Tab-separated table of C-alpha atoms in Angstrom:
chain	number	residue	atom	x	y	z
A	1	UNK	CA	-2.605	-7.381	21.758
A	2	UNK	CA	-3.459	-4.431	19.684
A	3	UNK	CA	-0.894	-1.600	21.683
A	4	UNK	CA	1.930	-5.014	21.297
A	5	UNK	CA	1.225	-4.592	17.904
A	6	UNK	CA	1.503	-0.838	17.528
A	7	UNK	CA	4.870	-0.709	19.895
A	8	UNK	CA	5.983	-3.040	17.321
A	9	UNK	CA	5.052	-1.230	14.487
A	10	UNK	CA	6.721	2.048	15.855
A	11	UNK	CA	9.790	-0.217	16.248
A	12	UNK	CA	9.723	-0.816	12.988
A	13	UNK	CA	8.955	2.652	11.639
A	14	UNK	CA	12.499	3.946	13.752
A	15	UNK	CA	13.833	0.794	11.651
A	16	UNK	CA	13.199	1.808	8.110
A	17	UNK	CA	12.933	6.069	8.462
A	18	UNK	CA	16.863	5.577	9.502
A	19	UNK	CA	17.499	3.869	6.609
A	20	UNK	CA	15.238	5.695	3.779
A	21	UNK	CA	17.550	8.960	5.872
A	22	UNK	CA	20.598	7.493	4.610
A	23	UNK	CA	19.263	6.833	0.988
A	24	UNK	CA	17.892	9.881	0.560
A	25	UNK	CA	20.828	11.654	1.062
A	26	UNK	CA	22.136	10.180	-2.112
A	27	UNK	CA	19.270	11.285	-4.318
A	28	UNK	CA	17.865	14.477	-6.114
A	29	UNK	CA	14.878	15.458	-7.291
A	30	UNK	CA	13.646	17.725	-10.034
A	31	UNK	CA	10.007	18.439	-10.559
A	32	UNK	CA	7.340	18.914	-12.874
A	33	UNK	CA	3.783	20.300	-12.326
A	34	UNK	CA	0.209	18.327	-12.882
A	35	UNK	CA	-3.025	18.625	-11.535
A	36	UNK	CA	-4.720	16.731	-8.779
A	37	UNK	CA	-7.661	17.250	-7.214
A	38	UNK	CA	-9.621	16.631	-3.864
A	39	UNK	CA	-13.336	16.085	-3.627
A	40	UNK	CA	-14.907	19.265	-2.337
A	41	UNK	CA	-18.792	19.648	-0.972
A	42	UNK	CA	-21.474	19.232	-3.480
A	43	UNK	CA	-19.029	16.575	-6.074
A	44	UNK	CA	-16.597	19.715	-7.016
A	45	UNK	CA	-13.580	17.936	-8.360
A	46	UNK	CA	-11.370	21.147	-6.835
A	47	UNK	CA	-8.089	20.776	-9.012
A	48	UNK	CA	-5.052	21.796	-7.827
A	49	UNK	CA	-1.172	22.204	-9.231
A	50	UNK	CA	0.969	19.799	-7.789
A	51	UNK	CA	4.763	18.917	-8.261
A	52	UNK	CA	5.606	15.204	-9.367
A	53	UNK	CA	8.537	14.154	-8.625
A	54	UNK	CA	11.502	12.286	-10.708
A	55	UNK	CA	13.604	10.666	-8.227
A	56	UNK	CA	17.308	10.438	-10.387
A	57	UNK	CA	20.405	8.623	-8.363
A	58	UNK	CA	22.966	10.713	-8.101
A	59	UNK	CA	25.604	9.477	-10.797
A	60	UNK	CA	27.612	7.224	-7.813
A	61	UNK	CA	24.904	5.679	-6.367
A	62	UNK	CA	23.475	2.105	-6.949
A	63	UNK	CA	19.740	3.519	-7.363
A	64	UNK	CA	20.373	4.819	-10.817
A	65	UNK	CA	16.967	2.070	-11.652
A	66	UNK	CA	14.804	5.043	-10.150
A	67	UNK	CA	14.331	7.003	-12.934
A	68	UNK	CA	10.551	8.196	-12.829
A	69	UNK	CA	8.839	8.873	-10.237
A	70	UNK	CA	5.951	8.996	-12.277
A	71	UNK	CA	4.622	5.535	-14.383
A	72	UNK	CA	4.308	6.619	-17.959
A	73	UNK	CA	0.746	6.532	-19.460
A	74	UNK	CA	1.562	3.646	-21.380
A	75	UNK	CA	2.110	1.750	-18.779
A	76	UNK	CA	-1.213	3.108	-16.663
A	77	UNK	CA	-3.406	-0.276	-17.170
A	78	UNK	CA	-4.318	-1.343	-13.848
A	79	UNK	CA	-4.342	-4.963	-13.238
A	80	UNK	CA	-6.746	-4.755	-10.343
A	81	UNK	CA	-9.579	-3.240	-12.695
A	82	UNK	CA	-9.330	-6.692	-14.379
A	83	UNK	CA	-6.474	-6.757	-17.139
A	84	UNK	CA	-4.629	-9.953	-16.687
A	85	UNK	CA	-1.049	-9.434	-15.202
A	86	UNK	CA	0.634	-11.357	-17.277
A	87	UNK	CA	-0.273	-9.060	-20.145
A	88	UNK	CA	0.839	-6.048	-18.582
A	89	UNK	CA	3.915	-5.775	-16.872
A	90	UNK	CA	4.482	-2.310	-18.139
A	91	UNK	CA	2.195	-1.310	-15.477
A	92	UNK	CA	4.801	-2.830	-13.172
A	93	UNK	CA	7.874	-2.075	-14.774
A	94	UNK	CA	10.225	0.392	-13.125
A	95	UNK	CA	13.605	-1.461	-14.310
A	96	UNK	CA	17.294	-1.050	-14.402
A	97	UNK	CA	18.365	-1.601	-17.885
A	98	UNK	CA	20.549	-4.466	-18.304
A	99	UNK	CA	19.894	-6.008	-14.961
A	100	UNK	CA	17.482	-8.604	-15.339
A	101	UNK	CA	17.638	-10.460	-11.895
A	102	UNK	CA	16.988	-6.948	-9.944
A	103	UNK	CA	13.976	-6.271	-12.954
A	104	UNK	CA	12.442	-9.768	-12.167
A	105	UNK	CA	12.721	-9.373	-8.281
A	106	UNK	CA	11.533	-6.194	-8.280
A	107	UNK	CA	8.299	-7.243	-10.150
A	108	UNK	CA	7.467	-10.382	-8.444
A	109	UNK	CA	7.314	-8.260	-5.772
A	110	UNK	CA	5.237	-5.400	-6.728
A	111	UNK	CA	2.868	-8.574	-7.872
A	112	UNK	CA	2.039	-9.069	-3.829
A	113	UNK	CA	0.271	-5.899	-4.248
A	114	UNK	CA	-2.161	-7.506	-6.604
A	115	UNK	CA	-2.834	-10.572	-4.274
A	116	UNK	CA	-3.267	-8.529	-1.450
A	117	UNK	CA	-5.792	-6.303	-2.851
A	118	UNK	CA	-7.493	-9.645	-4.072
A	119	UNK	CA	-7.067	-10.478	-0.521
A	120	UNK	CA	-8.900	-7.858	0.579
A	121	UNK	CA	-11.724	-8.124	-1.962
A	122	UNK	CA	-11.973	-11.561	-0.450
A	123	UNK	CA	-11.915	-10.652	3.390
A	124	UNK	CA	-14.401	-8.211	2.853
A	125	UNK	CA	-16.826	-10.515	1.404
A	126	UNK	CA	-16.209	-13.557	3.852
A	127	UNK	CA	-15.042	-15.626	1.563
A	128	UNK	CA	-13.418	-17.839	4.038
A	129	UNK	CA	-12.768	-20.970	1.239
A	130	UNK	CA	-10.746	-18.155	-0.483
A	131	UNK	CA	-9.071	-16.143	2.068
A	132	UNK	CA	-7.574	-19.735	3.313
A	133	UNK	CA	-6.311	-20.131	0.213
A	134	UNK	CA	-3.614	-16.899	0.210
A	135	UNK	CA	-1.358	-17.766	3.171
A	136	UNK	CA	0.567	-20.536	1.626
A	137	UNK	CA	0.483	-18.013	-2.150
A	138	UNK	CA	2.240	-15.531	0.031
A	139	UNK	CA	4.689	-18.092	1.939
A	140	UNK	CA	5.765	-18.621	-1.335
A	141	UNK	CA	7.093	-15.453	-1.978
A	142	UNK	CA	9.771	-15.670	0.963
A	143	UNK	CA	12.791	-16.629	-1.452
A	144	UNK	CA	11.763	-13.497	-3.910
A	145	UNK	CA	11.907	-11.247	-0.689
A	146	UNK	CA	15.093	-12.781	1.064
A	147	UNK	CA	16.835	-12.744	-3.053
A	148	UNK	CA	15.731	-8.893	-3.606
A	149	UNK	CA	16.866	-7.668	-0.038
A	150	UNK	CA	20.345	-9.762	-0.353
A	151	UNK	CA	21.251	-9.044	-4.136
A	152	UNK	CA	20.049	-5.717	-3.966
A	153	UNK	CA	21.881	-3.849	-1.210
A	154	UNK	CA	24.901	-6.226	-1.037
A	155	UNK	CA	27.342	-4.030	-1.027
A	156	UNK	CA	28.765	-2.674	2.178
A	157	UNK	CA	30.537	-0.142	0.384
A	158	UNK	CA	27.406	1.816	0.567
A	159	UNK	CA	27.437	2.824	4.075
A	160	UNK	CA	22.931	2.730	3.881
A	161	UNK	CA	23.299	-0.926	2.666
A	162	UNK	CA	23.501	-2.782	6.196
A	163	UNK	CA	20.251	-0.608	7.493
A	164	UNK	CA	18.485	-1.239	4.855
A	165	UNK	CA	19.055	-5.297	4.756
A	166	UNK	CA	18.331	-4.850	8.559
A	167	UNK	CA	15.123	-2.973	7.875
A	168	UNK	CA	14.003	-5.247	5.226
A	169	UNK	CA	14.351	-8.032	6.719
A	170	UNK	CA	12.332	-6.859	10.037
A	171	UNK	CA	9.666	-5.785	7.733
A	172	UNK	CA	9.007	-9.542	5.950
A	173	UNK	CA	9.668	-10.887	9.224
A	174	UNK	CA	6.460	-8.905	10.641
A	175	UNK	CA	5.047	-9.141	7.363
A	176	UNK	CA	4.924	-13.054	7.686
A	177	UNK	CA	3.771	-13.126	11.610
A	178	UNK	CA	0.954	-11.436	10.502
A	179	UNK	CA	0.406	-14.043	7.291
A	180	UNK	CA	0.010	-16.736	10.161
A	181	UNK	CA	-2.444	-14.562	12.453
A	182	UNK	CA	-4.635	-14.204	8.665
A	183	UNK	CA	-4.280	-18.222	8.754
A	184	UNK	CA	-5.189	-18.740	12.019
A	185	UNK	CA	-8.264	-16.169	12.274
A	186	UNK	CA	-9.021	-17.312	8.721
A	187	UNK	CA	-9.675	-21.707	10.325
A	188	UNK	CA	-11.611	-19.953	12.803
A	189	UNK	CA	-13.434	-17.748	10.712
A	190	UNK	CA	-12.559	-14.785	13.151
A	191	UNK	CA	-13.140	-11.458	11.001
A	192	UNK	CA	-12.232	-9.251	13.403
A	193	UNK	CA	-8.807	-10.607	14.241
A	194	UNK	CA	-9.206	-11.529	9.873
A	195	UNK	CA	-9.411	-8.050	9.341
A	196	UNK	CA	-6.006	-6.618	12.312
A	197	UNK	CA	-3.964	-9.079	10.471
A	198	UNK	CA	-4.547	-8.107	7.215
A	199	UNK	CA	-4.303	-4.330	8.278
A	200	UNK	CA	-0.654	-5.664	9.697
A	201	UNK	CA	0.370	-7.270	6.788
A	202	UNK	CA	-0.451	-4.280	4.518
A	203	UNK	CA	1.335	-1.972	7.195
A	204	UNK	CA	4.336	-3.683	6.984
A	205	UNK	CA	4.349	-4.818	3.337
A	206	UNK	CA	4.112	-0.924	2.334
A	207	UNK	CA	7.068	-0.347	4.943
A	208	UNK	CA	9.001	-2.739	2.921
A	209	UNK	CA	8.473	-1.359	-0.271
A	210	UNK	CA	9.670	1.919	0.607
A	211	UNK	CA	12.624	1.113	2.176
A	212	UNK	CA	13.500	-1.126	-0.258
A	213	UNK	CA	12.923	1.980	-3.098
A	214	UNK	CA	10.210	0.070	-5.081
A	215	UNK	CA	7.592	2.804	-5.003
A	216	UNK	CA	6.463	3.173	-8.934
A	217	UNK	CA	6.040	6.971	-8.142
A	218	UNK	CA	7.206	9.942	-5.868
A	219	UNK	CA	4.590	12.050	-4.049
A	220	UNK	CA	6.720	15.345	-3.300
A	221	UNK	CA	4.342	16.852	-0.964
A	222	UNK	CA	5.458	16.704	2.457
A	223	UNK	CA	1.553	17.895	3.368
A	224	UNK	CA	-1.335	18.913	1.578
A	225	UNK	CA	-2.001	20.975	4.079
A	226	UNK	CA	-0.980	23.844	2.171
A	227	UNK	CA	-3.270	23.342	-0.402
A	228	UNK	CA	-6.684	23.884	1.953
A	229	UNK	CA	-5.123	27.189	3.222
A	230	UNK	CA	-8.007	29.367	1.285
A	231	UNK	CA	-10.109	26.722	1.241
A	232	UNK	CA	-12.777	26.495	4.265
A	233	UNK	CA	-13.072	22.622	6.340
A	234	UNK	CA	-17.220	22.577	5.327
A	235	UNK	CA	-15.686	21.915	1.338
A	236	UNK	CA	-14.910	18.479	2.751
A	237	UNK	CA	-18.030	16.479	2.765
A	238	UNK	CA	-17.383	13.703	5.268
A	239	UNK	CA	-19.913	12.893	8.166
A	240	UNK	CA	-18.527	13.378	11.980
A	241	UNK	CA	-15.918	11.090	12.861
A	242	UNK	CA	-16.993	11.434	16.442
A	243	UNK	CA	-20.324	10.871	16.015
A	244	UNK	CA	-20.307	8.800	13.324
A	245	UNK	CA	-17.098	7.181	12.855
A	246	UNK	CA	-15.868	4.990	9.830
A	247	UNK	CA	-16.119	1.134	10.539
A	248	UNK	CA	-14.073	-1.152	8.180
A	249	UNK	CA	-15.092	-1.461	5.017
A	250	UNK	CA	-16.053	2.690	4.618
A	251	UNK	CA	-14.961	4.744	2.026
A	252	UNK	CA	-13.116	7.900	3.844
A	253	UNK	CA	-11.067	11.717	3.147
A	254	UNK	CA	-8.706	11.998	5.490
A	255	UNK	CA	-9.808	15.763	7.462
A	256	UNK	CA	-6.857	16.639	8.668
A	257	UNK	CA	-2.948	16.322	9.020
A	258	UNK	CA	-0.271	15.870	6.201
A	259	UNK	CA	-2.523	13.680	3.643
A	260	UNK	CA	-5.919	16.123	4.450
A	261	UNK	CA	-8.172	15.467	1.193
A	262	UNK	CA	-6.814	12.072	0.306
A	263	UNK	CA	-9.127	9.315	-0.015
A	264	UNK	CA	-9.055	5.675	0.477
A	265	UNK	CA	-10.965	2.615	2.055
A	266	UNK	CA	-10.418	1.466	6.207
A	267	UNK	CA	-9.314	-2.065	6.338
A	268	UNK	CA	-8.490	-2.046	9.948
A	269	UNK	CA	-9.130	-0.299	13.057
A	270	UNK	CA	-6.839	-1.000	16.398
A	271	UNK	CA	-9.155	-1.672	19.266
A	272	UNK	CA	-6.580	-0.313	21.724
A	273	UNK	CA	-5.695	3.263	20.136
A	274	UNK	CA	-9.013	3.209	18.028
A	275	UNK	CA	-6.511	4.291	15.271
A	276	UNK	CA	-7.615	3.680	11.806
A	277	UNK	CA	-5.445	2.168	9.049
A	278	UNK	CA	-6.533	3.454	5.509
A	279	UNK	CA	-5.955	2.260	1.723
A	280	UNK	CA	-5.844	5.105	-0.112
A	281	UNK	CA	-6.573	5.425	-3.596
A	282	UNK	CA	-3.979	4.477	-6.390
A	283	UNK	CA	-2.118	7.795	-6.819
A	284	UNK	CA	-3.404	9.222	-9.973
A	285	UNK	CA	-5.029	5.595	-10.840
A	286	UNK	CA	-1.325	4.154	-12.305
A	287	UNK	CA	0.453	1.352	-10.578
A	288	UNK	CA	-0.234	-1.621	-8.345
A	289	UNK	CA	0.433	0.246	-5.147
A	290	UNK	CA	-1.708	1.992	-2.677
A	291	UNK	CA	-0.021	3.395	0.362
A	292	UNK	CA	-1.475	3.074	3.606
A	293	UNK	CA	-1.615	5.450	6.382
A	294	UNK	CA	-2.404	4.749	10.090
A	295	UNK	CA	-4.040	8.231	11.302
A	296	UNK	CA	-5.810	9.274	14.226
A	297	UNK	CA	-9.572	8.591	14.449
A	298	UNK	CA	-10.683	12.322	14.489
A	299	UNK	CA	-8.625	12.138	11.276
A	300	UNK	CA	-10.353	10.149	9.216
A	301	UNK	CA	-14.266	10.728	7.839
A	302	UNK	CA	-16.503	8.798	6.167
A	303	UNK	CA	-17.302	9.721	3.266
A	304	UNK	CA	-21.333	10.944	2.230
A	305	UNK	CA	-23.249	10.659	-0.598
A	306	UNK	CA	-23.146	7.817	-3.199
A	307	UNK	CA	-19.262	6.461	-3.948
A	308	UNK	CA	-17.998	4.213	-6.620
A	309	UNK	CA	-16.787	0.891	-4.676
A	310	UNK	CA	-13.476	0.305	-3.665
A	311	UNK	CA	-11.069	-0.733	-7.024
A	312	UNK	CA	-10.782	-4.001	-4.914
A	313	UNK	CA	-14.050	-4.841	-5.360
A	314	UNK	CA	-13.817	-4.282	-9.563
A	315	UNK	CA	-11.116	-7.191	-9.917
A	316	UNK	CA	-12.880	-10.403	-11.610
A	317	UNK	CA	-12.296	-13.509	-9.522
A	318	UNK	CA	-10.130	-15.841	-11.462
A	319	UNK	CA	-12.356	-18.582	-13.103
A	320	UNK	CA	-9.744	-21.452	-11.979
A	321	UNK	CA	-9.363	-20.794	-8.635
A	322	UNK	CA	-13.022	-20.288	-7.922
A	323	UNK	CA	-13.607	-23.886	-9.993
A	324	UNK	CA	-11.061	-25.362	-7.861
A	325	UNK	CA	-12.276	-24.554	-4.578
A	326	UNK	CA	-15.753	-25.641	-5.707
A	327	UNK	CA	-14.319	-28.751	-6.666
A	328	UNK	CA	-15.065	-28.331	-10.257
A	329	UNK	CA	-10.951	-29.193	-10.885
């Protein structure tokens, strides 16, 4: 079951990298710099100078809504730290001015990325009466989906248009296969098989929204690589992975390859491959999204030492729903 699911995944990664090809080829970038930083041995907060991106259309595209890649401070109040997201859409704003069907899409969208981290918070904590409760939630996002992948690359006078609404539309479709494995694991209280859909789901919801360009920011680094050149591996602190590798639920740095330093949370582990499918952490703590990464197991190390939880674990439960399935409502 697990390698089915990864030849499918791969599938779908030839799917939308064809397709983000062709848009890209219609964009430029110009850069500014910033810090970031990596955690280094001993709590160092090793800062680096890294390029941000703004992603601008070029004048005759349709992407000309791109315009940052980089959500303004204003807008950095995170939703999942417990801010109600009705008072904040700023934090999910990335709009084209004067369109206010594409704005409204694109933001009911981006609001999946709150109810799957709640999701997750859920999961985690075997809450079974809750986790039941986020299949049909999520079912009833499938107009917003089909709406934002038909309105929004209609036109087949952009030769990129067809892949994308072909890649799209894979992506939801696998996106919503693994919704039903969550309810079906969920009525028999399977966490394991709980834990590969929602790792799915996440995979292929991400997948979506970069294909479909509604990413809040840009990450120009191909690798970070680069930036541990003069830096030795012991200035990671991470335990083995061989001998003591990350289980679901641990906080890890990824050791090596393109995202080496980045950190983030497993939520899944394929029992086939043993590969490990990671959460990082919100770039630069703006923005509902966290992009995942499925990396080799030898890639990813767990992390020592005591760690703040997982931002998942900081949203409040809503008072109403938890009243509700106590059948206080």
């Amino acid at each position: 079951m697990g390698l089915m699911l990864q030849f499918q995944m791969v599938i779908g990664s030839c799917f939308v990298l064809s397709a983000y090809a062709l848009v890209s080829s219609t964009t430029k970038t110009t850069t500014t710099r910033a810090p970031s930083s990596v955690l280094l041995r001993g709590g160092e907060n090793k800062q680096f100078s890294r390029s941000e991106t703004t992603l601008c259309a070029h004048p005759s595209g349709r992407r000309s809504f791109l315009k940052s890649g980089v959500v303004s401070s204003s807008a950095a109040v995170l939703t999942g730290l417990g801010i109600p997201l009705e008072q904040h859409d700023a934090a999910l704003a990335f709009d084209l001015p004067g369109n206010t069907n594409f704005n409204n899409l694109s933001r009911k969208i981006r609001k999946v990325c709150v109810i799957m981290d709640e999701l997750q918070r859920d999961l985690m904590q075997e809450r079974w009466d809750l986790v039941e409760q986020y299949p049909p939630q999520l079912r009833s996002y499938v107009p917003v989906f089909t709406a934002y992948t038909d309105e929004s690359f209609a036109s087949d006078d952009v030769p990129s248009n067809k892949g994308l609404r072909v890649a799209l539309r894979y992506e939801v479709g696998r996106f919503y296969g693994s919704v039903e494995r969550l309810k079906q694991a969920s009525g028999r209280k399977d966490l394991n098989e709980a834990y590969l859909a929602y790792a799915s789901m996440a995979i292929h919801f991400d997948r979506y929204l970069r294909a479909g360009n509604l990413y809040t920011y840009v990450d120009p680094l191909v690798s970070t690589e680069s930036l541990f050149e003069k830096i030795p591996d012991q200035s990671l602190v991470y335990a083995n992975p061989k001998t003591d590798p990350p289980e679901i639920r641990d906080l890890v740095v990824l050791t090596q390859g393109p995202d080496k330093g980045k950190t983030g949370i497993v939520i899944g582990i394929f029992p086939d491959t043993k590969n490990v499918v990671v959460k990082l952490d919100r770039y630069q703590k703006v923005g509902p999204i966290r992009e995942i990464k499925v990396v080799n197991p030898a890639w990813a190390g767990k992390r020592l030492g005591e760690q703040d939880p997982d931002d998942v674990f900081l949203i409040p439960r809503k008072e109403k729903r938890s009243r509700e399935t106590s059948g206080m409502v």
